[in-house]
Coordinates of C-alpha atoms in Angstrom, one line a residue:
Chain A
M1 CA 79.3 90.8 133.9
L2 CA 79.9 93.4 130.8
T3 CA 77.0 94.5 129.0
K4 CA 76.5 95.3 125.1
R5 CA 76.3 99.3 126.1
Q6 CA 79.8 99.2 128.2
A7 CA 81.3 97.4 125.7
K8 CA 80.5 100.0 123.0
T9 CA 81.0 102.4 125.1
F10 CA 85.3 101.0 125.3
F11 CA 84.8 101.3 121.4
I12 CA 84.1 104.4 120.8
G13 CA 85.8 106.0 123.8
G14 CA 89.3 104.7 123.1
T15 CA 89.0 104.8 119.7
V16 CA 88.1 109.0 119.9
L17 CA 91.0 108.9 123.2
F18 CA 93.6 107.1 121.2
A19 CA 92.6 108.6 117.5
A20 CA 93.2 112.2 119.5
I21 CA 96.3 111.4 121.0
F22 CA 97.6 110.6 116.9
L23 CA 96.6 113.0 115.6
G24 CA 98.8 115.3 118.0
L25 CA 101.6 113.5 117.6
T26 CA 101.1 114.0 114.1
I27 CA 100.5 117.2 114.2
D28 CA 104.5 117.4 116.4
T29 CA 105.7 114.9 114.1
L30 CA 105.5 117.1 111.2
S31 CA 105.7 120.6 112.7
N32 CA 109.2 119.7 114.1
G33 CA 110.4 115.9 113.9
L34 CA 110.1 115.4 109.9
P35 CA 111.9 119.1 109.7
R36 CA 114.8 118.1 111.4
N37 CA 115.3 115.5 110.5
T38 CA 114.7 115.5 106.7
H39 CA 115.6 119.4 105.9
P40 CA 113.2 119.7 103.6
E41 CA 114.5 123.3 103.1
K42 CA 117.6 122.1 101.2
M43 CA 115.0 121.2 98.8
D44 CA 115.6 122.9 95.7
D45 CA 114.4 122.5 92.1
Q46 CA 116.5 119.6 90.9
V47 CA 115.9 117.6 94.2
K48 CA 112.0 117.9 93.7
L49 CA 112.5 116.9 90.1
G50 CA 114.5 113.7 91.2
R51 CA 111.8 113.1 94.1
Y52 CA 109.2 113.6 91.1
L53 CA 111.6 110.8 88.8
W54 CA 111.8 108.7 91.7
D55 CA 108.1 108.4 91.9
K56 CA 106.8 108.4 88.4
N57 CA 109.1 105.2 87.3
N58 CA 108.4 103.5 90.8
C59 CA 111.8 103.5 92.0
M60 CA 110.6 101.4 95.1
G61 CA 108.9 98.6 93.1
C62 CA 112.5 97.2 93.0
H63 CA 114.5 99.0 95.3
T64 CA 114.1 100.2 98.9
I65 CA 114.6 103.8 99.9
M66 CA 114.1 104.3 104.0
G67 CA 113.7 100.9 104.2
E68 CA 110.3 101.0 102.0
G69 CA 110.1 99.9 98.9
A70 CA 110.3 96.1 97.2
Y71 CA 112.9 93.2 98.4
Y72 CA 114.8 93.5 94.7
A73 CA 117.9 95.7 94.4
P74 CA 119.9 97.3 96.9
E75 CA 118.8 99.9 99.5
L76 CA 119.1 103.3 98.5
T77 CA 119.2 105.9 101.6
R78 CA 122.7 106.1 102.1
V79 CA 123.5 105.1 98.3
Y80 CA 125.2 108.8 97.9
S81 CA 127.7 108.6 100.4
R82 CA 128.2 104.5 99.8
K83 CA 129.1 104.5 96.4
G84 CA 129.5 108.3 95.5
P85 CA 128.1 110.1 92.5
A86 CA 130.2 108.9 89.8
Y87 CA 128.6 105.7 90.3
I88 CA 125.5 106.2 90.5
R89 CA 126.1 108.1 86.8
T90 CA 126.8 105.0 85.1
V91 CA 123.7 103.1 86.2
L92 CA 121.6 105.6 85.4
T93 CA 123.4 106.3 81.6
A94 CA 123.9 101.9 81.1
P95 CA 123.2 102.2 77.2
E96 CA 121.9 98.6 77.6
G97 CA 120.2 99.2 81.3
W98 CA 122.2 98.0 84.4
Q99 CA 122.6 95.0 84.9
P100 CA 124.3 93.6 88.4
R101 CA 125.3 90.1 88.6
G102 CA 122.6 88.9 85.9
R103 CA 119.8 90.9 87.3
N104 CA 118.2 93.7 84.5
M105 CA 117.2 97.1 85.6
V106 CA 115.0 99.0 83.4
K107 CA 116.8 100.6 80.6
Y108 CA 115.6 104.8 81.3
D109 CA 116.7 107.0 78.8
F110 CA 117.2 110.1 81.1
T111 CA 118.7 113.4 79.9
D112 CA 121.5 114.5 81.8
E113 CA 119.1 117.1 83.5
E114 CA 117.3 114.3 85.3
V115 CA 120.3 112.2 85.7
E116 CA 121.7 114.8 87.6
A117 CA 118.5 115.7 89.2
L118 CA 118.6 112.0 90.4
I119 CA 121.9 112.4 91.7
A120 CA 120.5 115.2 93.7
F121 CA 117.7 113.7 95.0
F122 CA 120.2 110.7 96.7
K123 CA 122.0 113.2 98.3
W124 CA 119.2 115.2 100.1
M125 CA 117.9 111.8 100.9
D126 CA 121.4 110.2 102.0
E127 CA 121.6 113.4 104.8
A128 CA 118.3 112.7 106.1
Y129 CA 118.5 111.3 109.8
L130 CA 116.6 108.3 110.5
N131 CA 117.4 107.3 114.1
G132 CA 120.4 105.3 112.9
F133 CA 118.8 103.5 109.9
P134 CA 120.1 102.0 108.0
P135 CA 122.5 99.9 110.6
K136 CA 126.0 99.7 110.8
P137 CA 126.8 96.1 109.9
W138 CA 128.3 94.4 112.7
L139 CA 131.4 92.8 110.6
Q140 CA 132.7 94.0 107.5
P141 CA 133.8 91.0 106.0
S142 CA 133.9 92.0 102.2
E143 CA 136.4 95.2 103.3
Chain B
M1 CA 68.9 83.9 100.5
K2 CA 66.1 86.3 101.3
Y3 CA 66.6 89.2 98.9
K4 CA 66.7 89.5 95.0
S5 CA 69.7 92.6 94.9
Q6 CA 71.7 90.1 97.3
K7 CA 72.5 88.1 93.8
V8 CA 74.5 91.3 92.9
A9 CA 76.8 90.0 94.9
Y10 CA 78.1 87.2 92.6
Y11 CA 79.0 89.9 90.1
F12 CA 82.2 91.2 93.3
F13 CA 83.0 87.6 93.8
A14 CA 83.7 86.3 90.8
F15 CA 85.6 89.2 89.4
S16 CA 87.5 88.7 93.0
M17 CA 88.6 85.7 91.9
I18 CA 90.0 86.3 88.4
L19 CA 92.0 89.0 90.1
L20 CA 93.5 86.6 92.2
L21 CA 94.4 84.3 89.9
L22 CA 96.2 86.9 87.9
Q23 CA 97.8 88.1 91.5
V24 CA 99.4 84.9 92.1
T25 CA 100.7 84.3 88.5
Y26 CA 102.2 87.8 89.0
G27 CA 103.8 86.4 92.1
F28 CA 105.3 83.8 90.2
I29 CA 106.8 86.2 87.4
M30 CA 108.3 87.5 90.6
A31 CA 109.5 84.8 92.7
F32 CA 110.7 83.7 89.4
A33 CA 112.6 86.8 89.1
H34 CA 114.4 86.7 92.6
M35 CA 116.1 83.1 91.3
G36 CA 117.3 85.0 88.5
Y37 CA 114.7 83.9 85.1
D38 CA 113.7 87.3 84.6
G39 CA 112.9 86.3 81.3
L40 CA 110.0 88.7 80.9
H41 CA 112.0 91.3 82.0
E42 CA 111.3 93.4 78.6
W43 CA 107.3 93.4 78.6
I44 CA 106.7 92.6 82.6
P45 CA 109.8 94.4 84.6
F46 CA 109.5 93.8 87.8
N47 CA 109.0 97.1 88.9
A48 CA 105.7 96.5 87.1
A49 CA 104.7 93.1 88.4
T50 CA 105.8 94.5 91.8
A51 CA 103.0 96.7 91.5
T52 CA 100.5 94.9 89.4
H53 CA 100.8 91.9 92.1
K54 CA 100.0 94.5 95.8
N55 CA 97.6 96.5 93.4
L56 CA 95.7 93.2 92.8
L57 CA 95.5 92.2 95.7
V58 CA 94.1 95.7 97.4
V59 CA 91.3 94.9 94.0
W60 CA 90.2 91.5 94.6
I61 CA 90.2 91.8 98.7
I62 CA 88.1 95.2 98.2
S63 CA 85.9 93.0 95.7
G64 CA 85.5 90.4 97.8
F65 CA 84.1 93.3 100.9
M66 CA 82.1 94.6 98.6
G67 CA 80.3 91.3 97.3
A68 CA 79.9 91.2 101.2
A69 CA 78.3 93.9 102.1
Y70 CA 76.5 93.4 99.0
F71 CA 74.8 90.6 100.0
I72 CA 75.1 90.6 103.9
I73 CA 73.3 94.7 104.6
P74 CA 70.0 93.6 102.8
D75 CA 70.0 90.9 105.0
E76 CA 70.6 92.6 108.3
A77 CA 68.3 95.5 107.2
E78 CA 65.8 93.2 106.1
T79 CA 65.5 94.4 102.7
E80 CA 66.3 94.7 99.1
L81 CA 69.8 97.1 98.0
W82 CA 68.5 100.6 97.5
S83 CA 69.3 100.1 94.0
E84 CA 70.5 97.6 92.4
A85 CA 70.4 98.5 89.0
L86 CA 73.0 101.5 90.8
A87 CA 74.8 98.6 91.9
K88 CA 75.4 96.5 88.9
L89 CA 76.8 99.8 87.4
Q90 CA 79.1 100.4 90.0
F91 CA 80.3 97.2 89.5
W92 CA 81.4 97.5 86.2
S93 CA 82.9 101.1 86.9
W94 CA 84.7 99.7 89.3
A95 CA 85.9 96.6 87.5
I96 CA 87.3 99.1 84.4
V97 CA 88.9 101.7 86.8
G98 CA 90.5 98.3 88.0
V99 CA 91.7 96.6 84.4
I100 CA 92.6 99.8 83.1
A101 CA 94.8 100.3 86.7
V102 CA 96.9 96.9 85.8
A103 CA 97.3 97.4 82.1
G104 CA 98.7 101.0 82.5
F105 CA 101.1 99.8 85.0
H106 CA 102.6 97.7 82.1
F107 CA 103.1 101.0 80.1
G108 CA 104.8 103.0 83.5
W109 CA 102.0 104.7 84.1
F110 CA 102.2 104.1 87.9
E111 CA 103.4 106.0 90.9
G112 CA 106.6 104.8 92.9
R113 CA 104.0 104.4 96.2
K114 CA 104.1 101.2 98.0
F115 CA 100.6 99.5 97.8
L116 CA 99.4 103.1 96.2
E117 CA 100.8 102.8 92.6
I118 CA 97.3 103.6 91.0
P119 CA 97.6 107.3 89.3
R120 CA 96.4 110.3 91.2
P121 CA 94.0 110.8 87.8
L122 CA 92.1 107.0 88.0
D123 CA 92.4 107.7 92.2
Y124 CA 89.4 110.3 91.4
L125 CA 87.6 108.3 89.2
V126 CA 88.0 105.0 92.5
A127 CA 87.2 107.5 94.5
L128 CA 83.9 108.8 93.2
N129 CA 82.9 104.6 92.8
V130 CA 83.2 104.2 96.5
V131 CA 81.2 107.1 97.0
L132 CA 78.3 105.4 94.6
F133 CA 79.4 102.6 96.6
L134 CA 78.9 104.1 100.1
V135 CA 75.6 105.6 99.1
I136 CA 74.0 102.3 98.2
I137 CA 75.1 100.7 101.0
L138 CA 74.1 103.8 103.6
M139 CA 70.7 104.3 101.7
T140 CA 69.7 100.2 102.2
L141 CA 70.3 100.7 105.4
L142 CA 68.3 103.5 106.5
K143 CA 65.6 102.4 105.0
G144 CA 65.8 99.1 105.9
K145 CA 63.3 97.9 108.7
R146 CA 66.3 96.9 111.3
Q147 CA 69.9 98.5 112.0
T148 CA 72.0 95.7 113.6
T149 CA 75.6 96.5 115.3
T150 CA 77.4 93.9 112.9
A151 CA 75.7 96.0 110.1
W152 CA 76.7 99.3 111.3
V153 CA 80.4 97.7 112.0
L154 CA 80.4 96.6 108.5
T155 CA 79.4 100.3 107.1
M156 CA 81.1 102.1 109.5
G157 CA 84.3 99.9 108.6
L158 CA 83.7 100.7 105.1
V159 CA 83.2 104.7 105.1
F160 CA 86.5 105.1 107.2
A161 CA 88.4 103.0 104.6
A162 CA 86.8 104.9 101.4
L163 CA 87.8 108.2 103.8
L164 CA 91.3 106.9 104.9
Y165 CA 92.2 107.0 101.1
L166 CA 91.5 110.6 100.4
P167 CA 95.7 111.1 103.0
G168 CA 97.1 109.4 99.7
M169 CA 95.4 111.0 97.5
V170 CA 97.7 114.2 97.9
Y171 CA 101.3 115.0 96.8
F172 CA 103.7 115.7 99.2
E173 CA 107.3 116.9 97.9
N174 CA 109.0 115.3 100.6
L175 CA 109.4 111.8 100.3
A176 CA 109.4 110.9 104.1
V177 CA 106.3 113.3 104.6
D178 CA 105.0 111.2 101.7
S179 CA 105.2 108.3 103.9
F180 CA 104.4 108.9 106.4
F181 CA 100.4 110.0 105.0
R182 CA 101.1 106.9 102.9
W183 CA 101.2 104.8 106.1
W184 CA 97.9 106.5 107.1
V185 CA 96.2 104.9 104.1
V186 CA 98.2 101.5 104.2
H187 CA 98.0 101.0 108.1
L188 CA 95.2 102.3 108.9
W189 CA 93.4 100.2 106.6
V190 CA 94.7 97.1 107.6
E191 CA 95.2 97.3 111.1
G192 CA 92.9 99.3 112.0
V193 CA 89.6 99.7 109.6
W194 CA 89.4 97.0 107.7
E195 CA 89.2 94.9 110.9
L196 CA 86.0 96.9 111.7
I197 CA 84.9 94.8 108.3
M198 CA 86.9 91.7 109.4
G199 CA 84.7 92.0 112.7
G200 CA 81.3 93.5 111.5
I201 CA 81.7 90.1 108.2
L202 CA 82.8 87.5 111.0
A203 CA 80.1 88.9 113.4
Y204 CA 78.0 88.2 110.6
L205 CA 78.9 85.3 109.5
L206 CA 78.8 83.6 113.1
I207 CA 75.4 84.6 113.6
R208 CA 74.6 82.5 110.8
L209 CA 76.7 79.2 111.5
T210 CA 77.2 78.8 115.0
G211 CA 73.4 79.4 115.9
V212 CA 74.8 81.6 118.6
D213 CA 72.4 84.5 120.1
R214 CA 72.9 88.1 118.6
E215 CA 73.5 90.5 121.1
V216 CA 76.2 87.9 123.0
I217 CA 78.0 88.0 119.5
E218 CA 77.8 91.6 119.1
K219 CA 78.7 92.6 122.9
W220 CA 82.2 91.0 122.1
L221 CA 82.4 92.3 118.6
Y222 CA 82.5 95.8 120.0
V223 CA 85.2 94.6 122.9
I224 CA 87.2 93.2 119.7
V225 CA 87.1 96.1 117.4
G226 CA 87.9 98.6 120.8
L227 CA 91.2 96.8 121.2
T228 CA 91.8 97.1 117.7
F229 CA 91.7 100.8 117.3
L230 CA 93.0 101.0 121.1
S231 CA 96.5 99.3 119.8
G232 CA 96.3 99.8 116.2
I233 CA 96.5 103.7 115.5
L234 CA 99.1 104.3 117.6
G235 CA 100.8 101.4 116.2
T236 CA 101.2 103.0 113.1
G237 CA 104.0 104.5 115.0
H238 CA 106.3 101.1 113.7
H239 CA 106.5 102.1 110.3
Y240 CA 107.6 105.4 111.7
Y241 CA 110.7 104.0 113.7
Y242 CA 113.1 105.2 110.3
T243 CA 111.6 106.9 108.1
G244 CA 112.5 109.9 109.5
G245 CA 110.4 111.0 112.2
P246 CA 110.9 112.0 115.7
K247 CA 112.2 109.0 118.4
Y248 CA 109.3 108.6 120.7
W249 CA 107.5 106.7 117.6
L250 CA 110.3 104.2 119.3
L251 CA 108.9 103.6 122.1
I252 CA 105.0 104.0 121.5
G253 CA 105.2 102.3 118.2
G254 CA 107.2 99.6 120.2
I255 CA 104.4 99.6 123.0
F256 CA 101.1 99.5 121.2
S257 CA 102.7 97.3 118.5
A258 CA 103.0 94.8 120.7
M259 CA 99.4 95.1 122.2
E260 CA 97.9 94.3 118.6
P261 CA 98.5 91.0 118.3
L262 CA 96.1 91.2 121.3
A263 CA 93.0 92.2 119.4
F264 CA 94.2 89.6 116.8
L265 CA 94.0 87.1 120.1
G266 CA 90.4 88.5 120.9
M267 CA 89.4 87.9 117.4
T268 CA 90.5 84.4 117.7
A269 CA 89.3 83.4 120.8
F270 CA 86.0 85.0 119.8
A271 CA 85.5 82.7 117.2
V272 CA 86.5 79.3 118.6
Q273 CA 84.0 80.6 121.5
M274 CA 81.2 80.9 119.3
Y275 CA 82.0 78.3 117.6
R276 CA 81.8 75.9 120.9
K277 CA 79.0 77.5 122.1
G278 CA 77.4 77.4 119.1
N279 CA 75.4 74.2 118.1
K280 CA 77.4 73.2 115.2
R281 CA 73.9 72.0 113.4
H282 CA 74.7 74.6 110.0
P283 CA 75.1 72.0 107.5
N284 CA 77.7 74.4 105.7
K285 CA 81.2 73.0 107.3
L286 CA 83.0 74.7 104.6
A287 CA 82.1 78.3 105.2
L288 CA 82.4 77.1 108.9
Y289 CA 86.4 76.0 108.4
W290 CA 87.5 79.4 106.3
T291 CA 85.5 81.5 109.3
L292 CA 87.7 79.9 111.8
N293 CA 90.5 80.0 109.5
T294 CA 90.6 83.6 109.3
A295 CA 90.3 84.0 113.0
I296 CA 93.7 81.8 113.7
L297 CA 95.4 82.7 110.6
S298 CA 94.9 86.6 110.9
F299 CA 96.4 85.8 115.1
L300 CA 99.5 84.1 113.5
G301 CA 99.8 86.0 110.2
A302 CA 99.4 89.1 111.5
G303 CA 99.3 88.6 114.9
L304 CA 102.9 86.9 115.8
L305 CA 104.5 87.1 112.8
G306 CA 104.2 91.2 113.0
L307 CA 104.9 91.0 116.3
A308 CA 108.6 89.4 115.4
H309 CA 109.6 92.7 113.8
T310 CA 107.7 95.7 115.2
L311 CA 110.4 95.5 118.5
P312 CA 112.4 98.9 117.2
Q313 CA 115.8 97.0 118.2
V314 CA 114.6 94.2 115.8
N315 CA 113.0 96.1 112.8
L316 CA 116.1 98.1 112.8
Y317 CA 117.8 95.2 111.2
T318 CA 114.5 93.5 109.8
H319 CA 113.1 96.9 108.1
G320 CA 113.3 96.6 104.2
T321 CA 114.6 93.2 104.3
L322 CA 112.3 89.7 103.0
V323 CA 111.0 89.2 106.8
T324 CA 108.2 92.1 105.7
A325 CA 107.3 90.1 103.2
M326 CA 107.1 86.9 105.1
H327 CA 104.7 88.6 107.5
G328 CA 102.8 89.9 104.9
H329 CA 101.7 87.2 102.6
L330 CA 100.5 85.0 106.0
A331 CA 98.6 88.5 107.6
F332 CA 96.8 89.2 104.1
W333 CA 95.7 85.6 103.9
G334 CA 94.6 85.1 107.0
A335 CA 92.9 87.7 107.8
Y336 CA 91.8 88.9 104.2
G337 CA 92.0 86.4 101.9
S338 CA 90.6 83.7 104.2
L339 CA 87.9 85.8 104.6
V340 CA 87.0 86.5 101.1
F341 CA 86.8 82.5 101.1
A342 CA 84.6 82.4 104.0
V343 CA 81.9 84.9 102.6
I344 CA 81.8 83.6 99.2
A345 CA 81.8 79.9 100.7
Y346 CA 78.7 81.0 103.0
A347 CA 77.0 83.2 100.2
M348 CA 77.1 81.5 97.1
P349 CA 75.3 78.0 97.7
L350 CA 72.3 80.5 99.0
M351 CA 72.3 82.2 96.4
T352 CA 73.0 79.2 93.9
G353 CA 70.3 77.2 95.7
R354 CA 73.7 74.9 94.9
K355 CA 74.2 73.1 98.6
I356 CA 77.5 72.8 98.2
Y357 CA 78.4 72.7 102.2
D358 CA 81.3 69.7 102.6
N359 CA 82.2 68.2 99.4
F360 CA 85.8 67.0 98.5
I361 CA 87.0 69.6 96.6
G362 CA 86.6 72.3 98.8
N363 CA 88.1 70.5 102.1
L364 CA 91.0 70.0 99.5
A365 CA 90.7 73.7 98.5
F366 CA 91.0 74.6 101.9
W367 CA 93.6 72.5 103.2
T368 CA 96.4 72.8 99.6
A369 CA 95.9 76.5 99.7
N370 CA 96.6 76.9 104.0
I371 CA 99.3 74.5 103.7
G372 CA 100.8 75.8 100.5
M373 CA 100.4 79.5 102.3
L374 CA 102.2 78.3 105.8
G375 CA 105.1 76.8 103.1
M376 CA 105.3 80.0 101.5
T377 CA 105.6 82.0 104.8
A378 CA 108.3 79.5 105.8
A379 CA 110.2 79.8 102.5
F380 CA 110.6 83.6 103.0
A381 CA 111.4 83.5 106.6
A382 CA 114.4 81.9 105.6
A383 CA 115.2 84.1 102.9
G384 CA 114.5 87.1 105.2
V385 CA 116.6 85.4 108.0
A386 CA 119.5 85.2 105.9
Q387 CA 119.3 88.0 104.4
V388 CA 119.0 90.2 107.7
S389 CA 122.0 87.9 109.0
L390 CA 124.1 88.5 105.7
E391 CA 123.5 91.8 104.7
R392 CA 122.5 93.9 107.9
L393 CA 124.7 92.0 110.3
A394 CA 127.6 90.6 108.0
G395 CA 128.0 93.4 106.2
Y396 CA 127.6 91.9 102.1
E397 CA 126.4 93.6 99.5
F398 CA 122.7 93.5 98.2
M399 CA 123.6 91.6 95.1
E400 CA 126.3 88.9 96.7
V401 CA 123.5 88.0 99.4
A402 CA 120.0 88.0 96.7
K403 CA 122.6 85.2 94.9
V404 CA 122.9 83.2 98.4
I405 CA 119.2 83.1 98.8
E406 CA 117.5 82.4 95.3
P407 CA 117.3 78.6 96.5
H408 CA 114.8 79.9 99.4
F409 CA 112.9 81.3 95.8
F410 CA 112.7 78.1 94.5
V411 CA 111.2 76.4 98.2
L412 CA 108.5 79.3 97.4
I413 CA 107.7 78.4 94.7
I414 CA 107.0 74.5 95.1
A415 CA 105.2 76.2 98.4
A416 CA 103.3 78.4 96.1
T417 CA 102.2 75.3 93.6
V418 CA 100.6 73.7 96.4
F419 CA 98.7 77.0 97.3
T420 CA 98.2 77.5 93.9
T421 CA 96.7 74.2 93.4
G422 CA 94.4 75.2 96.3
I423 CA 92.9 78.0 94.9
L424 CA 92.4 76.5 91.6
L425 CA 90.6 74.2 93.4
F426 CA 88.6 76.8 95.6
M427 CA 87.7 78.5 92.1
W428 CA 86.4 74.6 90.5
N429 CA 84.0 75.0 93.6
F430 CA 83.2 78.2 92.5
L431 CA 82.2 77.5 89.5
L432 CA 80.4 74.1 90.5
Y433 CA 78.0 76.2 92.6
G434 CA 76.9 77.8 88.7
A435 CA 75.0 80.8 88.6
P436 CA 72.5 82.6 91.2
S437 CA 69.4 82.2 90.3
D438 CA 65.8 83.7 92.0
E439 CA 64.8 80.6 92.8
A440 CA 67.1 79.9 95.2
I441 CA 65.2 82.7 97.6
Q442 CA 63.6 81.4 100.8
P443 CA 60.8 84.6 101.7
E444 CA 61.8 83.4 105.5
G445 CA 65.4 83.6 104.8
E446 CA 67.5 81.3 106.0
P447 CA 66.2 79.1 108.7
V448 CA 68.9 79.8 112.0
F449 CA 69.9 77.0 114.1
Q450 CA 69.4 78.8 117.2
V451 CA 71.2 77.8 120.1
T452 CA 68.7 77.0 123.0
T453 CA 70.5 77.8 126.9

C-alpha cells in the first residue's frame, strides 16, 4: 500500500518534472513559435499604439480577439479582412457611438491618429497565423 | 475556536459575502444586456460590468481563502497568529485596494486583460498586501508547535498563487505574448495552485468533520495535488491552441487537459470515501454538505465541463463562445465558491458560539444556490451550443446569432434568481451567527470525533 512518504515523492517529483517540461516549451514558444506566427517585427509604432488602446479601453470586455475576451460583441481577429478598414473607421468614429441592432458600443472620442492605429493593429492581427482559428464555417447561408 | 486571533477570519468572510452579492448584481446587469436591455449603458457599459463581475469573483474567492488561512493555520500550528494587529491592517488595506479597483473600472481605469483588469499601479499595492499576508501566515506556521502537511499544502498554495501573479504584471507589446503569460496567472491559478489551497482546506475540513485519521487524509492529499500538477501544468496548453502558439500545444494541451478531470475525480473520491469511512457524528451537517458539494461539483464543472471543450478539434469551434461561460460558471462555483461556503459554514459556529449546524435556512440556501447554478449552466450551455452551431458552423453573423439566442438569457435570469435566493439565504444565516466572541474560545479546541478502528 502507498505510504505517505511515497505519496509526497510522487507529488514533488511529478511537479518538478512537469514544471521543467513546461518551462522548456515556454522558451521554445517564445523564441520560435510565437514570433513565427505573429510577426512581432511588423509591430511598428502605429500597431503598438493600437495594441495599447485595445488594452486601455478594455475592448475584450465585450469583444473577443484570438477567441479571448467577453462574448457580447463580435470576434475581431479577422475583422480587417472581413469588414475592411473603411468599415472599422466608421464604427470607431460613429458620432453617437456604434449601435448595431440596438446594442450599444461605448462612444469613444478617438483622434484620427488613434483610429488609424487601431486599424493598423487589426491589420497586424489579421496576418497572424492561429493554427486555423477562426475556423471556416461549414455552410455560408448569409452569402 | 481555540485561539483568539482566529476571529480575524470573520472580517474576510464578511467582506467576501458583500463582494459576492455585488458580483451577482453585475451578473444580472450583463444578462439583461445580452437580452437587449442595457438601460445602464451610460453609467455601467458592458466592458465595465464584465471587468467588475470577474474581478469581484477573484477578490471574493481570495478573501475567502485568506479568511480560511487565518482560521486554519493557528488551529493547525497550535498557536495564536503571529500578529493579530497586522492581520487587521492587512484586511483593511486589502479591502481599500479592492474597493478602489472596482470603483476605478466604472471610470475606465482598467486594462483589457480578462481576469487581470486591475491597472498596474494598483497591482503593486495588491502585491505588497499579499506579501504582508504571507509573512503573517508563514511566521505563524514557523513559530507554531507543529507543522502539518495540511497547513503546508495550504500555505504553499497561497505562496505560489502570489508568485504566479507576477507574470501578469509585466507589459508585453505583442498581444500574443501578453496572452501567453496571462494564462500563467489565470490557468496556473485555477487549475494549479488554487487546487493546492482547495486540497489543503478540504483536508482540514475532512479531518475535522469525518474524524478519519490525519495520516490517511494527508497521504491522499499528496496524491491528489500530485495529480493536479501532473495534468494541470501542461494542461495550460489548451489556452495556447489558437492564440499564436506553435502546433505542438494542440497535442500536449489535448492530452494533459484530458487528464485534468482525473485530479478532480480524485478530489471527489477522496472526500466521498473519507465521508463514508467517517463516523458521521459531527453535528455540523451544513459544513459537511458544502464540503462534499465542493468535491462533487468541482468534478462536474471544472473537470467534465472543461473536458467537454478542451479537445482541440472541439475547441476550434467553441473557443471564444458562450460554451466557455458554461464551463466557467460551474467550475468557479463548484470548486471555489462552494469551498469558501464550506469554510464559512464550518468556522462561523466555532467563532461565534452559535450552533447553527443544520437549520432550515441553511439547507434551503444549499439546495437553491446549487439548483440555480445548475440551471444557469444549462442556460449557458444552450446559448453556447446554439452560438457555435449558427455562427461557427453555419456562418451567420455574430449579431444575427446574438438576437436568436436572447431567450436563453431569459432562462439564465430565471435560474440566476433562484441562485441568488440561495446566496441571500446563506447570508441570512451568516447574519444569524452574529459576531465572533471570545466566549466561544475552547481552550482544548473543538472535540474531534475520532474514528476508532
